[in-house]
Amino acid sequence: VGSVRAFGPSSAAAYASHRTSARHHHVVASSTVQANVNSIGGLQPYQTRRQNVLLVSALHSSPDDQAPGNDHTVGTPAQSSGEKVAGGDQLRASTGIRPSLHPTTINAISEALLLRHSPKNTKAIDIWSPDNTPQPLEVAVTAGALSSDLLEKRKDSCVADGDVGSIPTPEECQAVAGRVVGVVMRLRQLEVELAEKVNTAKWVAKYGEYDTFGVLKSECQKVANDIAASTSSSTDEIEIDPTIEKELTDKIRDDPLFRMCRAECLLALFLDTVEAPKLQEVGETVPGGSSVDFIDEDRREVILS
């Protein structure tokens, strides 16, 4: 699987400019988001978590991980052992704030999407594959391997940077792997649910902002038509349209930004509808919590509605 491309500031800025130009009459950034952009402890102002994910690669943490609400506080391995942190984020190391798990998770989901739409792929990654029906265990193993690979690269990068305190703990690795497997096992269902959510936001169609959510216009139209022709919007049975699937394959393969947006939204939907309710039911928590705090407010309102 090819590595996920990181986007530089110019790309993120250009995309942000496009969104602002297209919708400047519709949405004004909320006061809550504006409050979160204030600098903290002498750091540069925090922008949006969407830009954070675009600027981070599978191997490195972004400085924006230091933003409020994007981290959790526990003792780091370096602090617990008394080891001096020679590099990396000195401020985070001094406060015990842990790097966000979301960038690594999102990159792994993005890799899974790319793998699913690769014509050369021979691994089980899609339970709803039109060509064959892989066993759920096979798909889970593939998804787990993707997350393990990125977590190992993250560890190697932390060691190389001298930032051993940011190496993911066993509990954090379990959280990342669990989320990646959870999303991949429900990939088609979550994609249908995402299209349904996007259809409820009229501004998406008005301004042509489908790419912002990583969905195709044709996907959303098909879901709307399916719901209109049925008394139920159940995702128990997924019908894959070959024409739409071909368009989606080309888009995911050729547009890394589209793929990353899709991965972000699928994770957000999973956290809100699957992980958070289940953890609340059993009275458990995971490192960093299950809050959807890594996407901009526009998309958050649509997905969490």
PDB file of N, CA, C and O in Angstrom, residues 68-121:
ATOM      1  N   PRO A  68      -6.150  22.513  22.770  1.00  0.00           N
ATOM      2  CA  PRO A  68      -7.080  22.037  23.787  1.00  0.00           C
ATOM      3  C   PRO A  68      -8.105  21.098  23.181  1.00  0.00           C
ATOM      4  O   PRO A  68      -8.597  21.331  22.088  1.00  0.00           O
ATOM      5  N   GLY A  69      -8.434  20.031  23.915  1.00  0.00           N
ATOM      6  CA  GLY A  69      -9.462  19.111  23.474  1.00  0.00           C
ATOM      7  C   GLY A  69      -8.980  18.052  22.515  1.00  0.00           C
ATOM      8  O   GLY A  69      -9.705  17.141  22.175  1.00  0.00           O
ATOM      9  N   ASN A  70      -7.717  18.167  22.078  1.00  0.00           N
ATOM     10  CA  ASN A  70      -7.220  17.198  21.096  1.00  0.00           C
ATOM     11  C   ASN A  70      -6.267  16.201  21.724  1.00  0.00           C
ATOM     12  O   ASN A  70      -5.648  15.413  21.050  1.00  0.00           O
ATOM     13  N   ASP A  71      -6.097  16.269  23.040  1.00  0.00           N
ATOM     14  CA  ASP A  71      -5.137  15.419  23.714  1.00  0.00           C
ATOM     15  C   ASP A  71      -5.749  14.867  24.993  1.00  0.00           C
ATOM     16  O   ASP A  71      -6.811  15.264  25.433  1.00  0.00           O
ATOM     17  N   HIS A  72      -5.003  13.970  25.627  1.00  0.00           N
ATOM     18  CA  HIS A  72      -5.378  13.512  26.946  1.00  0.00           C
ATOM     19  C   HIS A  72      -4.133  13.481  27.803  1.00  0.00           C
ATOM     20  O   HIS A  72      -3.018  13.456  27.316  1.00  0.00           O
ATOM     21  N   THR A  73      -4.304  13.532  29.092  1.00  0.00           N
ATOM     22  CA  THR A  73      -3.187  13.672  29.998  1.00  0.00           C
ATOM     23  C   THR A  73      -2.978  12.402  30.806  1.00  0.00           C
ATOM     24  O   THR A  73      -3.833  12.003  31.577  1.00  0.00           O
ATOM     25  N   VAL A  74      -1.844  11.778  30.604  1.00  0.00           N
ATOM     26  CA  VAL A  74      -1.421  10.625  31.389  1.00  0.00           C
ATOM     27  C   VAL A  74       0.091  10.701  31.481  1.00  0.00           C
ATOM     28  O   VAL A  74       0.727  11.478  30.777  1.00  0.00           O
ATOM     29  N   GLY A  75       0.677   9.889  32.327  1.00  0.00           N
ATOM     30  CA  GLY A  75       2.127   9.879  32.405  1.00  0.00           C
ATOM     31  C   GLY A  75       2.732   9.261  31.162  1.00  0.00           C
ATOM     32  O   GLY A  75       2.308   8.199  30.737  1.00  0.00           O
ATOM     33  N   THR A  76       3.707   9.903  30.551  1.00  0.00           N
ATOM     34  CA  THR A  76       4.334   9.354  29.355  1.00  0.00           C
ATOM     35  C   THR A  76       5.354   8.315  29.757  1.00  0.00           C
ATOM     36  O   THR A  76       5.838   8.301  30.892  1.00  0.00           O
ATOM     37  N   PRO A  77       5.706   7.412  28.829  1.00  0.00           N
ATOM     38  CA  PRO A  77       6.712   6.393  29.152  1.00  0.00           C
ATOM     39  C   PRO A  77       8.005   7.005  29.647  1.00  0.00           C
ATOM     40  O   PRO A  77       8.632   6.490  30.553  1.00  0.00           O
ATOM     41  N   ALA A  78       8.427   8.104  29.018  1.00  0.00           N
ATOM     42  CA  ALA A  78       9.689   8.720  29.414  1.00  0.00           C
ATOM     43  C   ALA A  78       9.609   9.269  30.825  1.00  0.00           C
ATOM     44  O   ALA A  78      10.530   9.150  31.621  1.00  0.00           O
ATOM     45  N   GLN A  79       8.451   9.898  31.166  1.00  0.00           N
ATOM     46  CA  GLN A  79       8.316  10.470  32.491  1.00  0.00           C
ATOM     47  C   GLN A  79       8.234   9.385  33.549  1.00  0.00           C
ATOM     48  O   GLN A  79       8.746   9.526  34.652  1.00  0.00           O
ATOM     49  N   SER A  80       7.538   8.279  33.208  1.00  0.00           N
ATOM     50  CA  SER A  80       7.360   7.211  34.179  1.00  0.00           C
ATOM     51  C   SER A  80       8.683   6.561  34.539  1.00  0.00           C
ATOM     52  O   SER A  80       8.888   6.139  35.659  1.00  0.00           O
ATOM     53  N   SER A  81       9.596   6.484  33.577  1.00  0.00           N
ATOM     54  CA  SER A  81      10.867   5.823  33.820  1.00  0.00           C
ATOM     55  C   SER A  81      11.958   6.787  34.255  1.00  0.00           C
ATOM     56  O   SER A  81      13.058   6.383  34.551  1.00  0.00           O
ATOM     57  N   GLY A  82      11.622   8.088  34.250  1.00  0.00           N
ATOM     58  CA  GLY A  82      12.601   9.079  34.620  1.00  0.00           C
ATOM     59  C   GLY A  82      13.560   9.418  33.510  1.00  0.00           C
ATOM     60  O   GLY A  82      14.535  10.134  33.706  1.00  0.00           O
ATOM     61  N   GLU A  83      13.299   8.891  32.319  1.00  0.00           N
ATOM     62  CA  GLU A  83      14.184   9.132  31.182  1.00  0.00           C
ATOM     63  C   GLU A  83      14.018  10.552  30.676  1.00  0.00           C
ATOM     64  O   GLU A  83      12.908  11.064  30.554  1.00  0.00           O
ATOM     65  N   LYS A  84      15.085  11.191  30.344  1.00  0.00           N
ATOM     66  CA  LYS A  84      15.046  12.557  29.824  1.00  0.00           C
ATOM     67  C   LYS A  84      14.684  12.539  28.341  1.00  0.00           C
ATOM     68  O   LYS A  84      15.240  11.795  27.566  1.00  0.00           O
ATOM     69  N   VAL A  85      13.720  13.376  27.990  1.00  0.00           N
ATOM     70  CA  VAL A  85      13.320  13.479  26.596  1.00  0.00           C
ATOM     71  C   VAL A  85      14.281  14.409  25.878  1.00  0.00           C
ATOM     72  O   VAL A  85      14.380  15.589  26.192  1.00  0.00           O
ATOM     73  N   ALA A  86      15.002  13.869  24.898  1.00  0.00           N
ATOM     74  CA  ALA A  86      16.053  14.638  24.245  1.00  0.00           C
ATOM     75  C   ALA A  86      15.541  15.466  23.092  1.00  0.00           C
ATOM     76  O   ALA A  86      16.178  16.404  22.663  1.00  0.00           O
ATOM     77  N   GLY A  87      14.394  15.111  22.550  1.00  0.00           N
ATOM     78  CA  GLY A  87      13.878  15.839  21.400  1.00  0.00           C
ATOM     79  C   GLY A  87      12.383  15.849  21.404  1.00  0.00           C
ATOM     80  O   GLY A  87      11.749  15.575  22.412  1.00  0.00           O
ATOM     81  N   GLY A  88      11.803  16.156  20.227  1.00  0.00           N
ATOM     82  CA  GLY A  88      10.355  16.164  20.130  1.00  0.00           C
ATOM     83  C   GLY A  88       9.754  17.391  20.774  1.00  0.00           C
ATOM     84  O   GLY A  88      10.376  18.441  20.871  1.00  0.00           O
ATOM     85  N   ASP A  89       8.541  17.251  21.227  1.00  0.00           N
ATOM     86  CA  ASP A  89       7.786  18.355  21.792  1.00  0.00           C
ATOM     87  C   ASP A  89       8.096  18.514  23.282  1.00  0.00           C
ATOM     88  O   ASP A  89       7.586  17.784  24.124  1.00  0.00           O
ATOM     89  N   GLN A  90       8.953  19.466  23.603  1.00  0.00           N
ATOM     90  CA  GLN A  90       9.372  19.656  24.984  1.00  0.00           C
ATOM     91  C   GLN A  90       8.232  20.127  25.877  1.00  0.00           C
ATOM     92  O   GLN A  90       8.139  19.736  27.041  1.00  0.00           O
ATOM     93  N   LEU A  91       7.357  20.992  25.339  1.00  0.00           N
ATOM     94  CA  LEU A  91       6.247  21.499  26.145  1.00  0.00           C
ATOM     95  C   LEU A  91       5.289  20.371  26.511  1.00  0.00           C
ATOM     96  O   LEU A  91       4.864  20.247  27.655  1.00  0.00           O
ATOM     97  N   ARG A  92       4.958  19.541  25.537  1.00  0.00           N
ATOM     98  CA  ARG A  92       4.064  18.425  25.819  1.00  0.00           C
ATOM     99  C   ARG A  92       4.699  17.483  26.835  1.00  0.00           C
ATOM    100  O   ARG A  92       4.032  16.987  27.754  1.00  0.00           O
ATOM    101  N   ALA A  93       5.984  17.223  26.676  1.00  0.00           N
ATOM    102  CA  ALA A  93       6.670  16.322  27.591  1.00  0.00           C
ATOM    103  C   ALA A  93       6.638  16.846  29.015  1.00  0.00           C
ATOM    104  O   ALA A  93       6.530  16.082  29.970  1.00  0.00           O
ATOM    105  N   SER A  94       6.720  18.167  29.163  1.00  0.00           N
ATOM    106  CA  SER A  94       6.740  18.760  30.503  1.00  0.00           C
ATOM    107  C   SER A  94       5.378  18.771  31.167  1.00  0.00           C
ATOM    108  O   SER A  94       5.275  18.858  32.391  1.00  0.00           O
ATOM    109  N   THR A  95       4.301  18.681  30.383  1.00  0.00           N
ATOM    110  CA  THR A  95       2.949  18.730  30.941  1.00  0.00           C
ATOM    111  C   THR A  95       2.283  17.365  31.024  1.00  0.00           C
ATOM    112  O   THR A  95       1.267  17.210  31.705  1.00  0.00           O
ATOM    113  N   GLY A  96       2.841  16.378  30.329  1.00  0.00           N
ATOM    114  CA  GLY A  96       2.230  15.061  30.340  1.00  0.00           C
ATOM    115  C   GLY A  96       1.107  14.906  29.338  1.00  0.00           C
ATOM    116  O   GLY A  96       0.406  13.894  29.335  1.00  0.00           O
ATOM    117  N   ILE A  97       0.901  15.893  28.471  1.00  0.00           N
ATOM    118  CA  ILE A  97      -0.149  15.810  27.454  1.00  0.00           C
ATOM    119  C   ILE A  97       0.273  14.828  26.373  1.00  0.00           C
ATOM    120  O   ILE A  97       1.363  14.925  25.831  1.00  0.00           O
ATOM    121  N   ARG A  98      -0.595  13.904  26.067  1.00  0.00           N
ATOM    122  CA  ARG A  98      -0.287  12.881  25.081  1.00  0.00           C
ATOM    123  C   ARG A  98      -0.687  13.339  23.678  1.00  0.00           C
ATOM    124  O   ARG A  98      -1.668  14.052  23.503  1.00  0.00           O
ATOM    125  N   PRO A  99       0.065  12.920  22.653  1.00  0.00           N
ATOM    126  CA  PRO A  99      -0.312  13.251  21.276  1.00  0.00           C
ATOM    127  C   PRO A  99      -1.657  12.622  20.915  1.00  0.00           C
ATOM    128  O   PRO A  99      -2.027  11.567  21.428  1.00  0.00           O
ATOM    129  N   SER A 100      -2.390  13.270  20.037  1.00  0.00           N
ATOM    130  CA  SER A 100      -3.670  12.743  19.595  1.00  0.00           C
ATOM    131  C   SER A 100      -3.487  11.427  18.840  1.00  0.00           C
ATOM    132  O   SER A 100      -2.526  11.252  18.089  1.00  0.00           O
ATOM    133  N   LEU A 101      -4.428  10.525  19.019  1.00  0.00           N
ATOM    134  CA  LEU A 101      -4.422   9.255  18.298  1.00  0.00           C
ATOM    135  C   LEU A 101      -5.105   9.360  16.940  1.00  0.00           C
ATOM    136  O   LEU A 101      -4.958   8.480  16.091  1.00  0.00           O
ATOM    137  N   HIS A 102      -5.858  10.429  16.733  1.00  0.00           N
ATOM    138  CA  HIS A 102      -6.686  10.524  15.535  1.00  0.00           C
ATOM    139  C   HIS A 102      -5.905  10.566  14.218  1.00  0.00           C
ATOM    140  O   HIS A 102      -6.320   9.919  13.247  1.00  0.00           O
ATOM    141  N   PRO A 103      -4.796  11.312  14.117  1.00  0.00           N
ATOM    142  CA  PRO A 103      -4.082  11.328  12.832  1.00  0.00           C
ATOM    143  C   PRO A 103      -3.641   9.940  12.365  1.00  0.00           C
ATOM    144  O   PRO A 103      -3.807   9.595  11.195  1.00  0.00           O
ATOM    145  N   THR A 104      -3.111   9.137  13.275  1.00  0.00           N
ATOM    146  CA  THR A 104      -2.687   7.789  12.904  1.00  0.00           C
ATOM    147  C   THR A 104      -3.880   6.934  12.503  1.00  0.00           C
ATOM    148  O   THR A 104      -3.823   6.178  11.525  1.00  0.00           O
ATOM    149  N   THR A 105      -4.980   7.068  13.248  1.00  0.00           N
ATOM    150  CA  THR A 105      -6.187   6.297  12.938  1.00  0.00           C
ATOM    151  C   THR A 105      -6.743   6.677  11.575  1.00  0.00           C
ATOM    152  O   THR A 105      -7.105   5.810  10.760  1.00  0.00           O
ATOM    153  N   ILE A 106      -6.803   7.963  11.303  1.00  0.00           N
ATOM    154  CA  ILE A 106      -7.340   8.455  10.031  1.00  0.00           C
ATOM    155  C   ILE A 106      -6.464   8.004   8.865  1.00  0.00           C
ATOM    156  O   ILE A 106      -6.963   7.603   7.812  1.00  0.00           O
ATOM    157  N   ASN A 107      -5.162   8.059   9.047  1.00  0.00           N
ATOM    158  CA  ASN A 107      -4.265   7.598   7.990  1.00  0.00           C
ATOM    159  C   ASN A 107      -4.449   6.109   7.709  1.00  0.00           C
ATOM    160  O   ASN A 107      -4.383   5.670   6.554  1.00  0.00           O
ATOM    161  N   ALA A 108      -4.678   5.319   8.750  1.00  0.00           N
ATOM    162  CA  ALA A 108      -4.886   3.884   8.560  1.00  0.00           C
ATOM    163  C   ALA A 108      -6.189   3.619   7.805  1.00  0.00           C
ATOM    164  O   ALA A 108      -6.246   2.746   6.926  1.00  0.00           O
ATOM    165  N   ILE A 109      -7.246   4.367   8.124  1.00  0.00           N
ATOM    166  CA  ILE A 109      -8.521   4.218   7.414  1.00  0.00           C
ATOM    167  C   ILE A 109      -8.357   4.655   5.960  1.00  0.00           C
ATOM    168  O   ILE A 109      -8.895   4.024   5.040  1.00  0.00           O
ATOM    169  N   SER A 110      -7.597   5.715   5.743  1.00  0.00           N
ATOM    170  CA  SER A 110      -7.323   6.166   4.381  1.00  0.00           C
ATOM    171  C   SER A 110      -6.579   5.089   3.597  1.00  0.00           C
ATOM    172  O   SER A 110      -6.865   4.849   2.420  1.00  0.00           O
ATOM    173  N   GLU A 111      -5.629   4.428   4.246  1.00  0.00           N
ATOM    174  CA  GLU A 111      -4.904   3.331   3.603  1.00  0.00           C
ATOM    175  C   GLU A 111      -5.853   2.183   3.254  1.00  0.00           C
ATOM    176  O   GLU A 111      -5.725   1.552   2.195  1.00  0.00           O
ATOM    177  N   ALA A 112      -6.804   1.903   4.136  1.00  0.00           N
ATOM    178  CA  ALA A 112      -7.772   0.840   3.891  1.00  0.00           C
ATOM    179  C   ALA A 112      -8.637   1.165   2.677  1.00  0.00           C
ATOM    180  O   ALA A 112      -8.929   0.287   1.853  1.00  0.00           O
ATOM    181  N   LEU A 113      -9.043   2.426   2.545  1.00  0.00           N
ATOM    182  CA  LEU A 113      -9.833   2.845   1.392  1.00  0.00           C
ATOM    183  C   LEU A 113      -9.030   2.683   0.102  1.00  0.00           C
ATOM    184  O   LEU A 113      -9.542   2.205  -0.914  1.00  0.00           O
ATOM    185  N   LEU A 114      -7.765   3.089   0.161  1.00  0.00           N
ATOM    186  CA  LEU A 114      -6.905   2.963  -1.017  1.00  0.00           C
ATOM    187  C   LEU A 114      -6.708   1.500  -1.386  1.00  0.00           C
ATOM    188  O   LEU A 114      -6.729   1.137  -2.566  1.00  0.00           O
ATOM    189  N   LEU A 115      -6.530   0.657  -0.383  1.00  0.00           N
ATOM    190  CA  LEU A 115      -6.347  -0.765  -0.620  1.00  0.00           C
ATOM    191  C   LEU A 115      -7.600  -1.379  -1.237  1.00  0.00           C
ATOM    192  O   LEU A 115      -7.521  -2.194  -2.165  1.00  0.00           O
ATOM    193  N   ARG A 116      -8.758  -0.978  -0.737  1.00  0.00           N
ATOM    194  CA  ARG A 116     -10.014  -1.524  -1.254  1.00  0.00           C
ATOM    195  C   ARG A 116     -10.202  -1.217  -2.738  1.00  0.00           C
ATOM    196  O   ARG A 116     -10.772  -2.026  -3.480  1.00  0.00           O
ATOM    197  N   HIS A 117      -9.722  -0.068  -3.163  1.00  0.00           N
ATOM    198  CA  HIS A 117      -9.939   0.359  -4.535  1.00  0.00           C
ATOM    199  C   HIS A 117      -8.701   0.173  -5.420  1.00  0.00           C
ATOM    200  O   HIS A 117      -8.633   0.738  -6.503  1.00  0.00           O
ATOM    201  N   SER A 118      -7.752  -0.611  -4.949  1.00  0.00           N
ATOM    202  CA  SER A 118      -6.573  -0.917  -5.760  1.00  0.00           C
ATOM    203  C   SER A 118      -6.841  -2.168  -6.592  1.00  0.00           C
ATOM    204  O   SER A 118      -7.189  -3.220  -6.045  1.00  0.00           O
ATOM    205  N   PRO A 119      -6.681  -2.095  -7.920  1.00  0.00           N
ATOM    206  CA  PRO A 119      -6.944  -3.264  -8.772  1.00  0.00           C
ATOM    207  C   PRO A 119      -5.967  -4.406  -8.519  1.00  0.00           C
ATOM    208  O   PRO A 119      -6.260  -5.557  -8.843  1.00  0.00           O
ATOM    209  N   LYS A 120      -4.827  -4.115  -7.918  1.00  0.00           N
ATOM    210  CA  LYS A 120      -3.823  -5.141  -7.657  1.00  0.00           C
ATOM    211  C   LYS A 120      -3.957  -5.759  -6.269  1.00  0.00           C
ATOM    212  O   LYS A 120      -3.197  -6.658  -5.919  1.00  0.00           O
ATOM    213  N   ASN A 121      -4.916  -5.269  -5.484  1.00  0.00           N
ATOM    214  CA  ASN A 121      -5.061  -5.768  -4.122  1.00  0.00           C
ATOM    215  C   ASN A 121      -5.567  -7.210  -4.096  1.00  0.00           C
ATOM    216  O   ASN A 121      -6.510  -7.572  -4.798  1.00  0.00           O
TER     217      ASN A 121
END
